[in-house]
Amino acid sequence: MTVQNAQGYLHGLFSYTAEPHLLHGRTLCVDNFVVLDLFDVAGVAEALLRAMEGLARRLGCAAIHTTLPDRFARPESLEGPRRDPIPDCFRTEGHRRETIRFCKDLAVVNDNAVTPAEGRRDAE
């Protein structure tokens, strides 16, 4: 989903998928929420958020889950003169922080992976 001006210049975007969720049922899962506008960050973010909600409703979703970059979870992005307006836009549009998403990069993704350390259990 993109926000573009009349000349076709990109000002913001997000990617999405609709997935089942144990708690919420069908959920719109949003990644890559990006605002590219230097002058109206909040305006573009709000347009994207409204598009997310409309899309979720059209797809029959009961919730929207959005994964934002780590910098939005840090206290310095929430306070002070360098405050980023994007988290505020989410709150204004009715979103709340529900979870924290962790990521572990797996350097080895094949059968040659190192076996677990002594005394650790594996799941099957």
mmCIF file of N, CA and C in Angstrom:
data_model
loop_
_atom_site.group_PDB
_atom_site.id
_atom_site.type_symbol
_atom_site.label_atom_id
_atom_site.label_comp_id
_atom_site.label_asym_id
_atom_site.label_seq_id
_atom_site.Cartn_x
_atom_site.Cartn_y
_atom_site.Cartn_z
ATOM 1 N N MET A 1 0.871 -1.162 0.000
ATOM 2 C CA MET A 1 0.000 0.000 0.000
ATOM 3 C C MET A 1 0.915 1.221 0.000
ATOM 4 N N THR A 2 0.604 2.188 -0.818
ATOM 5 C CA THR A 2 1.454 3.376 -0.905
ATOM 6 C C THR A 2 0.636 4.664 -0.802
ATOM 7 N N VAL A 3 1.325 5.732 -0.415
ATOM 8 C CA VAL A 3 0.803 7.091 -0.501
ATOM 9 C C VAL A 3 1.684 7.798 -1.517
ATOM 10 N N GLN A 4 1.048 8.331 -2.576
ATOM 11 C CA GLN A 4 1.787 9.012 -3.636
ATOM 12 C C GLN A 4 1.138 10.361 -3.898
ATOM 13 N N ASN A 5 1.944 11.293 -4.425
ATOM 14 C CA ASN A 5 1.359 12.573 -4.813
ATOM 15 C C ASN A 5 0.870 12.485 -6.259
ATOM 16 N N ALA A 6 0.343 13.581 -6.783
ATOM 17 C CA ALA A 6 -0.243 13.600 -8.125
ATOM 18 C C ALA A 6 0.776 13.257 -9.209
ATOM 19 N N GLN A 7 2.056 13.536 -8.950
ATOM 20 C CA GLN A 7 3.102 13.230 -9.925
ATOM 21 C C GLN A 7 3.612 11.792 -9.787
ATOM 22 N N GLY A 8 3.083 11.032 -8.831
ATOM 23 C CA GLY A 8 3.494 9.644 -8.657
ATOM 24 C C GLY A 8 4.673 9.447 -7.716
ATOM 25 N N TYR A 9 5.113 10.519 -7.042
ATOM 26 C CA TYR A 9 6.216 10.384 -6.098
ATOM 27 C C TYR A 9 5.723 9.704 -4.828
ATOM 28 N N LEU A 10 6.480 8.758 -4.362
ATOM 29 C CA LEU A 10 6.134 7.967 -3.188
ATOM 30 C C LEU A 10 6.412 8.752 -1.912
ATOM 31 N N HIS A 11 5.429 8.814 -1.003
ATOM 32 C CA HIS A 11 5.593 9.511 0.271
ATOM 33 C C HIS A 11 5.510 8.570 1.470
ATOM 34 N N GLY A 12 5.023 7.358 1.253
ATOM 35 C CA GLY A 12 4.935 6.387 2.332
ATOM 36 C C GLY A 12 4.418 5.058 1.812
ATOM 37 N N LEU A 13 4.640 4.013 2.609
ATOM 38 C CA LEU A 13 4.191 2.688 2.194
ATOM 39 C C LEU A 13 4.147 1.742 3.385
ATOM 40 N N PHE A 14 3.448 0.641 3.213
ATOM 41 C CA PHE A 14 3.520 -0.493 4.134
ATOM 42 C C PHE A 14 3.202 -1.760 3.362
ATOM 43 N N SER A 15 3.689 -2.881 3.888
ATOM 44 C CA SER A 15 3.344 -4.185 3.335
ATOM 45 C C SER A 15 2.452 -4.885 4.355
ATOM 46 N N TYR A 16 1.658 -5.832 3.883
ATOM 47 C CA TYR A 16 0.702 -6.463 4.793
ATOM 48 C C TYR A 16 0.362 -7.878 4.343
ATOM 49 N N THR A 17 -0.209 -8.613 5.278
ATOM 50 C CA THR A 17 -0.822 -9.901 5.011
ATOM 51 C C THR A 17 -1.947 -10.087 6.016
ATOM 52 N N ALA A 18 -2.972 -10.808 5.651
ATOM 53 C CA ALA A 18 -4.054 -11.139 6.582
ATOM 54 C C ALA A 18 -3.807 -12.562 7.059
ATOM 55 N N GLU A 19 -3.707 -12.725 8.375
ATOM 56 C CA GLU A 19 -3.366 -14.022 8.955
ATOM 57 C C GLU A 19 -4.287 -14.346 10.121
ATOM 58 N N PRO A 20 -4.483 -15.641 10.392
ATOM 59 C CA PRO A 20 -5.253 -16.008 11.586
ATOM 60 C C PRO A 20 -4.423 -15.749 12.850
ATOM 61 N N HIS A 21 -5.082 -15.343 13.924
ATOM 62 C CA HIS A 21 -4.423 -15.086 15.204
ATOM 63 C C HIS A 21 -5.267 -15.740 16.286
ATOM 64 N N LEU A 22 -4.631 -16.404 17.237
ATOM 65 C CA LEU A 22 -5.378 -17.130 18.257
ATOM 66 C C LEU A 22 -6.275 -16.237 19.096
ATOM 67 N N LEU A 23 -5.835 -15.051 19.428
ATOM 68 C CA LEU A 23 -6.613 -14.150 20.272
ATOM 69 C C LEU A 23 -7.631 -13.335 19.479
ATOM 70 N N HIS A 24 -7.217 -12.781 18.344
ATOM 71 C CA HIS A 24 -8.042 -11.820 17.614
ATOM 72 C C HIS A 24 -8.816 -12.411 16.441
ATOM 73 N N GLY A 25 -8.471 -13.602 16.013
ATOM 74 C CA GLY A 25 -9.065 -14.122 14.781
ATOM 75 C C GLY A 25 -8.298 -13.572 13.587
ATOM 76 N N ARG A 26 -8.989 -13.334 12.481
ATOM 77 C CA ARG A 26 -8.321 -12.809 11.274
ATOM 78 C C ARG A 26 -7.732 -11.437 11.591
ATOM 79 N N THR A 27 -6.433 -11.289 11.324
ATOM 80 C CA THR A 27 -5.693 -10.084 11.699
ATOM 81 C C THR A 27 -4.887 -9.576 10.517
ATOM 82 N N LEU A 28 -4.917 -8.253 10.310
ATOM 83 C CA LEU A 28 -4.060 -7.626 9.305
ATOM 84 C C LEU A 28 -2.699 -7.419 9.946
ATOM 85 N N CYS A 29 -1.675 -8.054 9.398
ATOM 86 C CA CYS A 29 -0.315 -7.947 9.927
ATOM 87 C C CYS A 29 0.481 -7.026 9.013
ATOM 88 N N VAL A 30 0.940 -5.907 9.574
ATOM 89 C CA VAL A 30 1.593 -4.860 8.786
ATOM 90 C C VAL A 30 3.072 -4.791 9.139
ATOM 91 N N ASP A 31 3.905 -4.779 8.130
ATOM 92 C CA ASP A 31 5.355 -4.593 8.259
ATOM 93 C C ASP A 31 5.785 -3.478 7.324
ATOM 94 N N ASN A 32 7.018 -3.078 7.451
ATOM 95 C CA ASN A 32 7.620 -2.090 6.542
ATOM 96 C C ASN A 32 6.814 -0.797 6.470
ATOM 97 N N PHE A 33 6.353 -0.315 7.619
ATOM 98 C CA PHE A 33 5.637 0.957 7.678
ATOM 99 C C PHE A 33 6.686 2.056 7.542
ATOM 100 N N VAL A 34 6.672 2.745 6.398
ATOM 101 C CA VAL A 34 7.722 3.720 6.086
ATOM 102 C C VAL A 34 7.088 5.032 5.633
ATOM 103 N N VAL A 35 7.527 6.130 6.237
ATOM 104 C CA VAL A 35 7.119 7.471 5.802
ATOM 105 C C VAL A 35 8.345 8.132 5.193
ATOM 106 N N LEU A 36 8.215 8.566 3.945
ATOM 107 C CA LEU A 36 9.348 9.134 3.213
ATOM 108 C C LEU A 36 9.278 10.650 3.085
ATOM 109 N N ASP A 37 8.236 11.257 3.589
ATOM 110 C CA ASP A 37 8.034 12.696 3.459
ATOM 111 C C ASP A 37 8.828 13.444 4.523
ATOM 112 N N LEU A 38 9.564 14.467 4.157
ATOM 113 C CA LEU A 38 10.367 15.234 5.112
ATOM 114 C C LEU A 38 9.584 16.345 5.784
ATOM 115 N N PHE A 39 8.479 16.777 5.183
ATOM 116 C CA PHE A 39 7.776 17.952 5.681
ATOM 117 C C PHE A 39 6.454 17.641 6.381
ATOM 118 N N ASP A 40 5.820 16.525 6.035
ATOM 119 C CA ASP A 40 4.528 16.192 6.626
ATOM 120 C C ASP A 40 4.504 14.731 7.054
ATOM 121 N N VAL A 41 5.395 14.362 7.965
ATOM 122 C CA VAL A 41 5.495 12.982 8.435
ATOM 123 C C VAL A 41 4.164 12.531 9.023
ATOM 124 N N ALA A 42 3.588 13.351 9.899
ATOM 125 C CA ALA A 42 2.336 12.967 10.558
ATOM 126 C C ALA A 42 1.195 12.811 9.545
ATOM 127 N N GLY A 43 1.116 13.695 8.572
ATOM 128 C CA GLY A 43 0.047 13.610 7.576
ATOM 129 C C GLY A 43 0.114 12.329 6.765
ATOM 130 N N VAL A 44 1.311 11.964 6.341
ATOM 131 C CA VAL A 44 1.493 10.733 5.571
ATOM 132 C C VAL A 44 1.219 9.523 6.458
ATOM 133 N N ALA A 45 1.730 9.536 7.691
ATOM 134 C CA ALA A 45 1.494 8.428 8.621
ATOM 135 C C ALA A 45 -0.003 8.248 8.861
ATOM 136 N N GLU A 46 -0.720 9.343 9.060
ATOM 137 C CA GLU A 46 -2.166 9.253 9.290
ATOM 138 C C GLU A 46 -2.890 8.695 8.068
ATOM 139 N N ALA A 47 -2.470 9.086 6.875
ATOM 140 C CA ALA A 47 -3.084 8.551 5.656
ATOM 141 C C ALA A 47 -2.843 7.041 5.559
ATOM 142 N N LEU A 48 -1.635 6.601 5.891
ATOM 143 C CA LEU A 48 -1.337 5.176 5.876
ATOM 144 C C LEU A 48 -2.161 4.426 6.926
ATOM 145 N N LEU A 49 -2.297 5.012 8.111
ATOM 146 C CA LEU A 49 -3.081 4.370 9.172
ATOM 147 C C LEU A 49 -4.557 4.242 8.783
ATOM 148 N N ARG A 50 -5.112 5.269 8.167
ATOM 149 C CA ARG A 50 -6.496 5.184 7.707
ATOM 150 C C ARG A 50 -6.639 4.117 6.616
ATOM 151 N N ALA A 51 -5.641 4.033 5.737
ATOM 152 C CA ALA A 51 -5.658 3.002 4.691
ATOM 153 C C ALA A 51 -5.575 1.605 5.312
ATOM 154 N N MET A 52 -4.752 1.457 6.364
ATOM 155 C CA MET A 52 -4.642 0.167 7.052
ATOM 156 C C MET A 52 -6.000 -0.252 7.609
ATOM 157 N N GLU A 53 -6.678 0.675 8.269
ATOM 158 C CA GLU A 53 -7.968 0.337 8.873
ATOM 159 C C GLU A 53 -9.006 -0.005 7.812
ATOM 160 N N GLY A 54 -9.057 0.768 6.748
ATOM 161 C CA GLY A 54 -9.996 0.460 5.672
ATOM 162 C C GLY A 54 -9.722 -0.898 5.049
ATOM 163 N N LEU A 55 -8.452 -1.190 4.829
ATOM 164 C CA LEU A 55 -8.057 -2.476 4.258
ATOM 165 C C LEU A 55 -8.432 -3.616 5.200
ATOM 166 N N ALA A 56 -8.157 -3.443 6.489
ATOM 167 C CA ALA A 56 -8.488 -4.481 7.469
ATOM 168 C C ALA A 56 -9.990 -4.747 7.468
ATOM 169 N N ARG A 57 -10.780 -3.714 7.434
ATOM 170 C CA ARG A 57 -12.239 -3.889 7.429
ATOM 171 C C ARG A 57 -12.707 -4.588 6.150
ATOM 172 N N ARG A 58 -12.146 -4.201 4.987
ATOM 173 C CA ARG A 58 -12.522 -4.855 3.721
ATOM 174 C C ARG A 58 -12.143 -6.327 3.711
ATOM 175 N N LEU A 59 -11.031 -6.682 4.383
ATOM 176 C CA LEU A 59 -10.566 -8.074 4.418
ATOM 177 C C LEU A 59 -11.203 -8.867 5.561
ATOM 178 N N GLY A 60 -12.093 -8.250 6.321
ATOM 179 C CA GLY A 60 -12.777 -8.949 7.400
ATOM 180 C C GLY A 60 -11.893 -9.226 8.607
ATOM 181 N N CYS A 61 -10.925 -8.366 8.855
ATOM 182 C CA CYS A 61 -10.009 -8.551 9.986
ATOM 183 C C CYS A 61 -10.593 -7.939 11.251
ATOM 184 N N ALA A 62 -10.319 -8.585 12.380
ATOM 185 C CA ALA A 62 -10.799 -8.109 13.672
ATOM 186 C C ALA A 62 -9.754 -7.266 14.394
ATOM 187 N N ALA A 63 -8.523 -7.252 13.909
ATOM 188 C CA ALA A 63 -7.445 -6.493 14.549
ATOM 189 C C ALA A 63 -6.375 -6.169 13.521
ATOM 190 N N ILE A 64 -5.524 -5.216 13.885
ATOM 191 C CA ILE A 64 -4.359 -4.851 13.073
ATOM 192 C C ILE A 64 -3.130 -4.973 13.965
ATOM 193 N N HIS A 65 -2.147 -5.726 13.531
ATOM 194 C CA HIS A 65 -0.859 -5.806 14.220
ATOM 195 C C HIS A 65 0.184 -5.152 13.334
ATOM 196 N N THR A 66 0.897 -4.185 13.873
ATOM 197 C CA THR A 66 1.914 -3.469 13.106
ATOM 198 C C THR A 66 3.263 -3.644 13.770
ATOM 199 N N THR A 67 4.252 -4.042 13.008
ATOM 200 C CA THR A 67 5.618 -4.145 13.501
ATOM 201 C C THR A 67 6.376 -2.916 13.017
ATOM 202 N N LEU A 68 6.859 -2.124 13.981
ATOM 203 C CA LEU A 68 7.638 -0.924 13.660
ATOM 204 C C LEU A 68 9.098 -1.166 13.993
ATOM 205 N N PRO A 69 10.003 -0.415 13.392
ATOM 206 C CA PRO A 69 11.423 -0.540 13.729
ATOM 207 C C PRO A 69 11.684 -0.282 15.213
ATOM 208 N N ASP A 70 12.721 -0.862 15.722
ATOM 209 C CA ASP A 70 13.092 -0.771 17.140
ATOM 210 C C ASP A 70 13.200 0.658 17.642
ATOM 211 N N ARG A 71 13.585 1.587 16.791
ATOM 212 C CA ARG A 71 13.785 2.967 17.254
ATOM 213 C C ARG A 71 12.503 3.573 17.819
ATOM 214 N N PHE A 72 11.323 3.073 17.425
ATOM 215 C CA PHE A 72 10.072 3.602 17.939
ATOM 216 C C PHE A 72 9.747 3.089 19.333
ATOM 217 N N ALA A 73 10.395 2.023 19.779
ATOM 218 C CA ALA A 73 10.150 1.457 21.108
ATOM 219 C C ALA A 73 11.072 2.062 22.156
ATOM 220 N N ARG A 74 12.102 2.730 21.744
ATOM 221 C CA ARG A 74 13.060 3.318 22.680
ATOM 222 C C ARG A 74 12.512 4.594 23.285
ATOM 223 N N PRO A 75 12.798 4.836 24.571
ATOM 224 C CA PRO A 75 12.280 6.042 25.235
ATOM 225 C C PRO A 75 12.649 7.342 24.545
ATOM 226 N N GLU A 76 13.832 7.427 23.923
ATOM 227 C CA GLU A 76 14.226 8.701 23.324
ATOM 228 C C GLU A 76 13.350 9.063 22.124
ATOM 229 N N SER A 77 12.665 8.090 21.522
ATOM 230 C CA SER A 77 11.776 8.438 20.412
ATOM 231 C C SER A 77 10.427 8.914 20.913
ATOM 232 N N LEU A 78 10.132 8.741 22.209
ATOM 233 C CA LEU A 78 8.838 9.104 22.753
ATOM 234 C C LEU A 78 8.838 10.444 23.467
ATOM 235 N N GLU A 79 10.015 10.989 23.776
ATOM 236 C CA GLU A 79 10.088 12.231 24.538
ATOM 237 C C GLU A 79 11.174 13.139 23.964
ATOM 238 N N GLY A 80 11.103 14.383 24.328
ATOM 239 C CA GLY A 80 12.183 15.306 24.006
ATOM 240 C C GLY A 80 12.021 15.984 22.671
ATOM 241 N N PRO A 81 12.982 16.858 22.347
ATOM 242 C CA PRO A 81 12.884 17.685 21.141
ATOM 243 C C PRO A 81 13.001 16.892 19.844
ATOM 244 N N ARG A 82 13.592 15.707 19.891
ATOM 245 C CA ARG A 82 13.747 14.911 18.678
ATOM 246 C C ARG A 82 12.621 13.895 18.537
ATOM 247 N N ARG A 83 11.511 14.174 19.160
ATOM 248 C CA ARG A 83 10.363 13.277 19.190
ATOM 249 C C ARG A 83 9.916 12.926 17.770
ATOM 250 N N ASP A 84 9.623 11.648 17.541
ATOM 251 C CA ASP A 84 9.148 11.184 16.253
ATOM 252 C C ASP A 84 7.626 11.126 16.299
ATOM 253 N N PRO A 85 6.924 11.733 15.355
ATOM 254 C CA PRO A 85 5.462 11.790 15.417
ATOM 255 C C PRO A 85 4.756 10.480 15.069
ATOM 256 N N ILE A 86 5.452 9.511 14.519
ATOM 257 C CA ILE A 86 4.777 8.301 14.061
ATOM 258 C C ILE A 86 4.110 7.538 15.208
ATOM 259 N N PRO A 87 4.782 7.262 16.355
ATOM 260 C CA PRO A 87 4.061 6.584 17.443
ATOM 261 C C PRO A 87 2.834 7.362 17.917
ATOM 262 N N ASP A 88 2.917 8.695 17.939
ATOM 263 C CA ASP A 88 1.756 9.503 18.324
ATOM 264 C C ASP A 88 0.603 9.316 17.343
ATOM 265 N N CYS A 89 0.911 9.215 16.064
ATOM 266 C CA CYS A 89 -0.127 8.996 15.058
ATOM 267 C C CYS A 89 -0.844 7.663 15.304
ATOM 268 N N PHE A 90 -0.076 6.638 15.648
ATOM 269 C CA PHE A 90 -0.695 5.344 15.948
ATOM 270 C C PHE A 90 -1.646 5.468 17.131
ATOM 271 N N ARG A 91 -1.197 6.123 18.207
ATOM 272 C CA ARG A 91 -2.045 6.284 19.396
ATOM 273 C C ARG A 91 -3.303 7.099 19.063
ATOM 274 N N THR A 92 -3.152 8.179 18.315
ATOM 275 C CA THR A 92 -4.279 9.029 17.945
ATOM 276 C C THR A 92 -5.318 8.258 17.142
ATOM 277 N N GLU A 93 -4.868 7.341 16.305
ATOM 278 C CA GLU A 93 -5.781 6.554 15.476
ATOM 279 C C GLU A 93 -6.321 5.321 16.206
ATOM 280 N N GLY A 94 -6.062 5.210 17.523
ATOM 281 C CA GLY A 94 -6.659 4.146 18.318
ATOM 282 C C GLY A 94 -5.822 2.893 18.502
ATOM 283 N N HIS A 95 -4.566 2.929 18.070
ATOM 284 C CA HIS A 95 -3.700 1.764 18.254
ATOM 285 C C HIS A 95 -3.075 1.822 19.645
ATOM 286 N N ARG A 96 -2.774 0.668 20.218
ATOM 287 C CA ARG A 96 -2.081 0.604 21.500
ATOM 288 C C ARG A 96 -0.942 -0.399 21.395
ATOM 289 N N ARG A 97 0.048 -0.220 22.228
ATOM 290 C CA ARG A 97 1.178 -1.145 22.264
ATOM 291 C C ARG A 97 0.723 -2.391 23.002
ATOM 292 N N GLU A 98 0.767 -3.529 22.320
ATOM 293 C CA GLU A 98 0.257 -4.761 22.886
ATOM 294 C C GLU A 98 1.367 -5.749 23.198
ATOM 295 N N THR A 99 2.363 -5.816 22.359
ATOM 296 C CA THR A 99 3.461 -6.755 22.562
ATOM 297 C C THR A 99 4.763 -6.111 22.118
ATOM 298 N N ILE A 100 5.832 -6.789 22.398
ATOM 299 C CA ILE A 100 7.137 -6.427 21.862
ATOM 300 C C ILE A 100 7.572 -7.597 20.999
ATOM 301 N N ARG A 101 8.019 -7.326 19.821
ATOM 302 C CA ARG A 101 8.436 -8.386 18.911
ATOM 303 C C ARG A 101 9.943 -8.536 18.989
ATOM 304 N N PHE A 102 10.404 -9.757 19.229
ATOM 305 C CA PHE A 102 11.830 -10.060 19.259
ATOM 306 C C PHE A 102 12.213 -10.765 17.973
ATOM 307 N N CYS A 103 13.465 -10.617 17.580
ATOM 308 C CA CYS A 103 13.975 -11.272 16.383
ATOM 309 C C CYS A 103 15.351 -11.846 16.672
ATOM 310 N N LYS A 104 15.567 -13.068 16.266
ATOM 311 C CA LYS A 104 16.890 -13.677 16.347
ATOM 312 C C LYS A 104 17.312 -14.009 14.932
ATOM 313 N N ASP A 105 18.398 -13.401 14.489
ATOM 314 C CA ASP A 105 18.938 -13.727 13.171
ATOM 315 C C ASP A 105 19.615 -15.080 13.258
ATOM 316 N N LEU A 106 19.289 -15.957 12.349
ATOM 317 C CA LEU A 106 19.886 -17.281 12.323
ATOM 318 C C LEU A 106 20.956 -17.312 11.244
ATOM 319 N N ALA A 107 22.203 -17.372 11.677
ATOM 320 C CA ALA A 107 23.311 -17.377 10.729
ATOM 321 C C ALA A 107 23.347 -18.677 9.946
ATOM 322 N N VAL A 108 22.940 -19.759 10.584
ATOM 323 C CA VAL A 108 22.962 -21.070 9.942
ATOM 324 C C VAL A 108 21.523 -21.573 9.846
ATOM 325 N N VAL A 109 21.063 -21.827 8.644
ATOM 326 C CA VAL A 109 19.701 -22.307 8.460
ATOM 327 C C VAL A 109 19.681 -23.609 7.661
ATOM 328 N N ASN A 110 20.589 -24.510 8.018
ATOM 329 C CA ASN A 110 20.609 -25.797 7.331
ATOM 330 C C ASN A 110 20.920 -26.915 8.329
ATOM 331 N N ASP A 111 21.112 -28.134 7.857
ATOM 332 C CA ASP A 111 21.341 -29.287 8.729
ATOM 333 C C ASP A 111 22.724 -29.286 9.371
ATOM 334 N N ASN A 112 23.585 -28.340 9.043
ATOM 335 C CA ASN A 112 24.921 -28.284 9.625
ATOM 336 C C ASN A 112 24.974 -27.421 10.874
ATOM 337 N N ALA A 113 23.827 -27.080 11.438
ATOM 338 C CA ALA A 113 23.783 -26.221 12.617
ATOM 339 C C ALA A 113 24.455 -26.905 13.800
ATOM 340 N N VAL A 114 25.011 -26.095 14.676
ATOM 341 C CA VAL A 114 25.660 -26.593 15.878
ATOM 342 C C VAL A 114 24.598 -27.199 16.785
ATOM 343 N N THR A 115 24.918 -28.334 17.429
ATOM 344 C CA THR A 115 23.971 -28.982 18.334
ATOM 345 C C THR A 115 23.868 -28.196 19.626
ATOM 346 N N PRO A 116 22.745 -28.322 20.358
ATOM 347 C CA PRO A 116 22.556 -27.582 21.590
ATOM 348 C C PRO A 116 23.617 -27.926 22.632
ATOM 349 N N ALA A 117 23.894 -26.968 23.491
ATOM 350 C CA ALA A 117 24.895 -27.154 24.543
ATOM 351 C C ALA A 117 24.468 -28.276 25.487
ATOM 352 N N GLU A 118 25.447 -28.883 26.148
ATOM 353 C CA GLU A 118 25.224 -29.967 27.107
ATOM 354 C C GLU A 118 24.181 -29.539 28.148
ATOM 355 N N GLY A 119 23.215 -30.405 28.410
ATOM 356 C CA GLY A 119 22.210 -30.129 29.434
ATOM 357 C C GLY A 119 21.010 -29.352 28.935
ATOM 358 N N ARG A 120 21.029 -28.871 27.699
ATOM 359 C CA ARG A 120 19.885 -28.130 27.170
ATOM 360 C C ARG A 120 18.947 -29.091 26.482
ATOM 361 N N ARG A 121 17.675 -28.823 26.533
ATOM 362 C CA ARG A 121 16.674 -29.686 25.911
ATOM 363 C C ARG A 121 16.300 -29.159 24.536
ATOM 364 N N ASP A 122 15.942 -30.082 23.672
ATOM 365 C CA ASP A 122 15.423 -29.732 22.347
ATOM 366 C C ASP A 122 13.922 -29.983 22.326
ATOM 367 N N ALA A 123 13.220 -29.249 21.532
ATOM 368 C CA ALA A 123 11.795 -29.485 21.312
ATOM 369 C C ALA A 123 11.631 -30.241 20.008
ATOM 370 N N GLU A 124 10.628 -31.066 19.953
ATOM 371 C CA GLU A 124 10.359 -31.808 18.710
ATOM 372 C C GLU A 124 8.945 -31.585 18.280
#
